[in-house]
Amino acid sequence: RKVKTVRRHTRQFHVLVCDDDKACRLSVVEVLRREGLLTFEAEGGYEAIRLARKVPVDFGFFDYALPDLDGPSAVKQIRQELISFPFVLMSGQELVLEQLEAEAGPIAFLPKPLDLAAIRRIVQKFSSAP
């Protein structure tokens, strides 16, 4: 007896990149797109919240300091709406990691200037997970 293989439709991995620094945001987006991931860009925390309501988000990169709402606060608000995904905080400021973890629970903290190879390793790990 033959077993019929059912092919499951898998959608592309969606990544939200939130950073008011356009050059930094575009650098992250370029790395993610080269990995075959679909990206959504936001310049601020409130824009990121609006995007997360509209599109499925599997992973996020958030700048810590944004002009309207900081990264951890934006993630908290998104999670209050039951939209949960792992995320990375990025910052050019010296920050205390324990404080960041208490605020929103990032899976990693990346100092700026960003290490693009580290971004690649993080998304490869999470986008290939079952």
PDB file of C-alpha atoms in Angstrom:
ATOM      1  CA  ARG A   1       0.000   0.000   0.000  1.00  0.00           C
ATOM      2  CA  LYS A   2       1.349   3.406  -0.976  1.00  0.00           C
ATOM      3  CA  VAL A   3       1.435   6.188   1.543  1.00  0.00           C
ATOM      4  CA  LYS A   4       0.348   9.488   0.125  1.00  0.00           C
ATOM      5  CA  THR A   5       2.615  12.341   1.096  1.00  0.00           C
ATOM      6  CA  VAL A   6       0.755  15.487   1.939  1.00  0.00           C
ATOM      7  CA  ARG A   7       2.746  18.595   1.269  1.00  0.00           C
ATOM      8  CA  ARG A   8       2.151  21.216   3.892  1.00  0.00           C
ATOM      9  CA  HIS A   9       2.076  24.810   2.709  1.00  0.00           C
ATOM     10  CA  THR A  10       4.713  26.714   4.599  1.00  0.00           C
ATOM     11  CA  ARG A  11       4.750  30.458   4.431  1.00  0.00           C
ATOM     12  CA  GLN A  12       7.826  32.615   4.397  1.00  0.00           C
ATOM     13  CA  PHE A  13       9.386  33.576   7.758  1.00  0.00           C
ATOM     14  CA  HIS A  14       8.330  37.168   8.629  1.00  0.00           C
ATOM     15  CA  VAL A  15      10.704  39.544  10.426  1.00  0.00           C
ATOM     16  CA  LEU A  16       9.819  42.985  11.761  1.00  0.00           C
ATOM     17  CA  VAL A  17      12.743  45.440  11.851  1.00  0.00           C
ATOM     18  CA  CYS A  18      12.128  48.558  13.939  1.00  0.00           C
ATOM     19  CA  ASP A  19      14.824  51.236  13.968  1.00  0.00           C
ATOM     20  CA  ASP A  20      14.671  54.996  13.422  1.00  0.00           C
ATOM     21  CA  ASP A  21      18.204  54.934  11.972  1.00  0.00           C
ATOM     22  CA  LYS A  22      17.469  54.271   8.299  1.00  0.00           C
ATOM     23  CA  ALA A  23      20.987  53.056   7.431  1.00  0.00           C
ATOM     24  CA  CYS A  24      20.975  50.597  10.322  1.00  0.00           C
ATOM     25  CA  ARG A  25      17.457  49.377   9.498  1.00  0.00           C
ATOM     26  CA  LEU A  26      18.351  48.842   5.846  1.00  0.00           C
ATOM     27  CA  SER A  27      21.527  46.945   6.789  1.00  0.00           C
ATOM     28  CA  VAL A  28      19.498  44.513   8.899  1.00  0.00           C
ATOM     29  CA  VAL A  29      16.827  44.186   6.198  1.00  0.00           C
ATOM     30  CA  GLU A  30      19.468  43.422   3.558  1.00  0.00           C
ATOM     31  CA  VAL A  31      20.943  40.600   5.657  1.00  0.00           C
ATOM     32  CA  LEU A  32      17.485  39.160   6.317  1.00  0.00           C
ATOM     33  CA  ARG A  33      16.442  39.289   2.668  1.00  0.00           C
ATOM     34  CA  ARG A  34      19.644  37.517   1.630  1.00  0.00           C
ATOM     35  CA  GLU A  35      18.560  34.740   3.998  1.00  0.00           C
ATOM     36  CA  GLY A  36      15.267  34.507   2.102  1.00  0.00           C
ATOM     37  CA  LEU A  37      13.158  36.101   4.832  1.00  0.00           C
ATOM     38  CA  LEU A  38      10.266  38.498   4.329  1.00  0.00           C
ATOM     39  CA  THR A  39      10.840  41.791   6.133  1.00  0.00           C
ATOM     40  CA  PHE A  40       8.612  44.570   7.390  1.00  0.00           C
ATOM     41  CA  GLU A  41      10.117  47.911   8.398  1.00  0.00           C
ATOM     42  CA  ALA A  42       9.079  50.392  11.057  1.00  0.00           C
ATOM     43  CA  GLU A  43      10.746  53.675  12.012  1.00  0.00           C
ATOM     44  CA  GLY A  44       9.203  53.799  15.475  1.00  0.00           C
ATOM     45  CA  GLY A  45       7.484  51.802  18.174  1.00  0.00           C
ATOM     46  CA  TYR A  46       3.921  52.789  17.306  1.00  0.00           C
ATOM     47  CA  GLU A  47       4.459  51.957  13.639  1.00  0.00           C
ATOM     48  CA  ALA A  48       5.837  48.541  14.700  1.00  0.00           C
ATOM     49  CA  ILE A  49       2.700  47.918  16.777  1.00  0.00           C
ATOM     50  CA  ARG A  50       0.462  48.788  13.808  1.00  0.00           C
ATOM     51  CA  LEU A  51       2.448  46.454  11.539  1.00  0.00           C
ATOM     52  CA  ALA A  52       2.325  43.586  14.053  1.00  0.00           C
ATOM     53  CA  ARG A  53      -1.466  43.887  14.090  1.00  0.00           C
ATOM     54  CA  LYS A  54      -1.620  43.566  10.288  1.00  0.00           C
ATOM     55  CA  VAL A  55       1.012  40.993   9.349  1.00  0.00           C
ATOM     56  CA  PRO A  56       2.105  37.741  10.968  1.00  0.00           C
ATOM     57  CA  VAL A  57       5.431  38.360  12.735  1.00  0.00           C
ATOM     58  CA  ASP A  58       7.749  35.458  13.522  1.00  0.00           C
ATOM     59  CA  PHE A  59      10.732  37.440  14.787  1.00  0.00           C
ATOM     60  CA  GLY A  60      11.687  41.042  15.544  1.00  0.00           C
ATOM     61  CA  PHE A  61      14.689  43.340  15.681  1.00  0.00           C
ATOM     62  CA  PHE A  62      13.976  46.439  17.783  1.00  0.00           C
ATOM     63  CA  ASP A  63      16.155  49.445  18.454  1.00  0.00           C
ATOM     64  CA  TYR A  64      16.174  50.203  22.165  1.00  0.00           C
ATOM     65  CA  ALA A  65      15.858  53.988  21.831  1.00  0.00           C
ATOM     66  CA  LEU A  66      13.172  55.135  19.420  1.00  0.00           C
ATOM     67  CA  PRO A  67      11.783  58.658  19.079  1.00  0.00           C
ATOM     68  CA  ASP A  68       8.191  57.789  20.032  1.00  0.00           C
ATOM     69  CA  LEU A  69       8.147  54.568  22.087  1.00  0.00           C
ATOM     70  CA  ASP A  70      11.230  52.566  23.065  1.00  0.00           C
ATOM     71  CA  GLY A  71      11.740  49.028  21.776  1.00  0.00           C
ATOM     72  CA  PRO A  72      10.939  47.166  25.022  1.00  0.00           C
ATOM     73  CA  SER A  73       7.721  49.177  25.485  1.00  0.00           C
ATOM     74  CA  ALA A  74       6.636  48.488  21.909  1.00  0.00           C
ATOM     75  CA  VAL A  75       7.225  44.754  22.386  1.00  0.00           C
ATOM     76  CA  LYS A  76       5.308  44.796  25.690  1.00  0.00           C
ATOM     77  CA  GLN A  77       2.330  46.438  24.012  1.00  0.00           C
ATOM     78  CA  ILE A  78       2.426  43.966  21.118  1.00  0.00           C
ATOM     79  CA  ARG A  79       2.531  41.062  23.589  1.00  0.00           C
ATOM     80  CA  GLN A  80      -0.430  42.476  25.544  1.00  0.00           C
ATOM     81  CA  GLU A  81      -2.414  41.983  22.358  1.00  0.00           C
ATOM     82  CA  LEU A  82      -1.394  38.294  22.396  1.00  0.00           C
ATOM     83  CA  ILE A  83       1.007  38.636  19.495  1.00  0.00           C
ATOM     84  CA  SER A  84       4.168  36.928  20.709  1.00  0.00           C
ATOM     85  CA  PHE A  85       7.461  36.343  18.918  1.00  0.00           C
ATOM     86  CA  PRO A  86      11.144  36.231  19.879  1.00  0.00           C
ATOM     87  CA  PHE A  87      13.059  39.460  19.400  1.00  0.00           C
ATOM     88  CA  VAL A  88      16.476  41.083  19.611  1.00  0.00           C
ATOM     89  CA  LEU A  89      17.173  44.509  21.076  1.00  0.00           C
ATOM     90  CA  MET A  90      19.776  46.709  19.400  1.00  0.00           C
ATOM     91  CA  SER A  91      21.395  49.840  20.771  1.00  0.00           C
ATOM     92  CA  GLY A  92      24.326  52.169  20.398  1.00  0.00           C
ATOM     93  CA  GLN A  93      24.059  53.052  24.094  1.00  0.00           C
ATOM     94  CA  GLU A  94      25.699  51.250  26.973  1.00  0.00           C
ATOM     95  CA  LEU A  95      22.857  49.396  28.639  1.00  0.00           C
ATOM     96  CA  VAL A  96      22.587  47.028  31.558  1.00  0.00           C
ATOM     97  CA  LEU A  97      21.529  43.645  30.167  1.00  0.00           C
ATOM     98  CA  GLU A  98      19.687  42.635  33.349  1.00  0.00           C
ATOM     99  CA  GLN A  99      17.503  45.715  32.995  1.00  0.00           C
ATOM    100  CA  LEU A 100      16.693  44.794  29.393  1.00  0.00           C
ATOM    101  CA  GLU A 101      15.780  41.245  30.319  1.00  0.00           C
ATOM    102  CA  ALA A 102      13.513  42.463  33.104  1.00  0.00           C
ATOM    103  CA  GLU A 103      11.804  44.914  30.753  1.00  0.00           C
ATOM    104  CA  ALA A 104      10.763  42.634  27.924  1.00  0.00           C
ATOM    105  CA  GLY A 105      12.833  39.457  27.691  1.00  0.00           C
ATOM    106  CA  PRO A 106      14.875  39.783  24.497  1.00  0.00           C
ATOM    107  CA  ILE A 107      16.598  36.644  23.253  1.00  0.00           C
ATOM    108  CA  ALA A 108      19.716  38.696  22.552  1.00  0.00           C
ATOM    109  CA  PHE A 109      21.166  42.170  22.767  1.00  0.00           C
ATOM    110  CA  LEU A 110      23.235  43.501  19.869  1.00  0.00           C
ATOM    111  CA  PRO A 111      25.387  46.594  20.340  1.00  0.00           C
ATOM    112  CA  LYS A 112      25.731  49.080  17.498  1.00  0.00           C
ATOM    113  CA  PRO A 113      27.518  49.177  15.166  1.00  0.00           C
ATOM    114  CA  LEU A 114      25.829  45.877  14.392  1.00  0.00           C
ATOM    115  CA  ASP A 115      27.655  42.635  13.709  1.00  0.00           C
ATOM    116  CA  LEU A 116      25.842  41.485  10.566  1.00  0.00           C
ATOM    117  CA  ALA A 117      27.214  37.950  10.922  1.00  0.00           C
ATOM    118  CA  ALA A 118      25.588  37.751  14.374  1.00  0.00           C
ATOM    119  CA  ILE A 119      22.252  38.804  12.863  1.00  0.00           C
ATOM    120  CA  ARG A 120      22.617  36.079  10.242  1.00  0.00           C
ATOM    121  CA  ARG A 121      23.365  33.420  12.896  1.00  0.00           C
ATOM    122  CA  ILE A 122      20.374  34.453  15.032  1.00  0.00           C
ATOM    123  CA  VAL A 123      17.852  34.382  12.204  1.00  0.00           C
ATOM    124  CA  GLN A 124      19.206  31.122  10.798  1.00  0.00           C
ATOM    125  CA  LYS A 125      18.687  29.523  14.192  1.00  0.00           C
ATOM    126  CA  PHE A 126      15.123  30.786  14.607  1.00  0.00           C
ATOM    127  CA  SER A 127      13.898  30.633  11.010  1.00  0.00           C
ATOM    128  CA  SER A 128      14.917  27.000  10.612  1.00  0.00           C
ATOM    129  CA  ALA A 129      13.307  25.842  13.864  1.00  0.00           C
ATOM    130  CA  PRO A 130      10.336  23.498  13.351  1.00  0.00           C
TER     131      PRO A 130
END
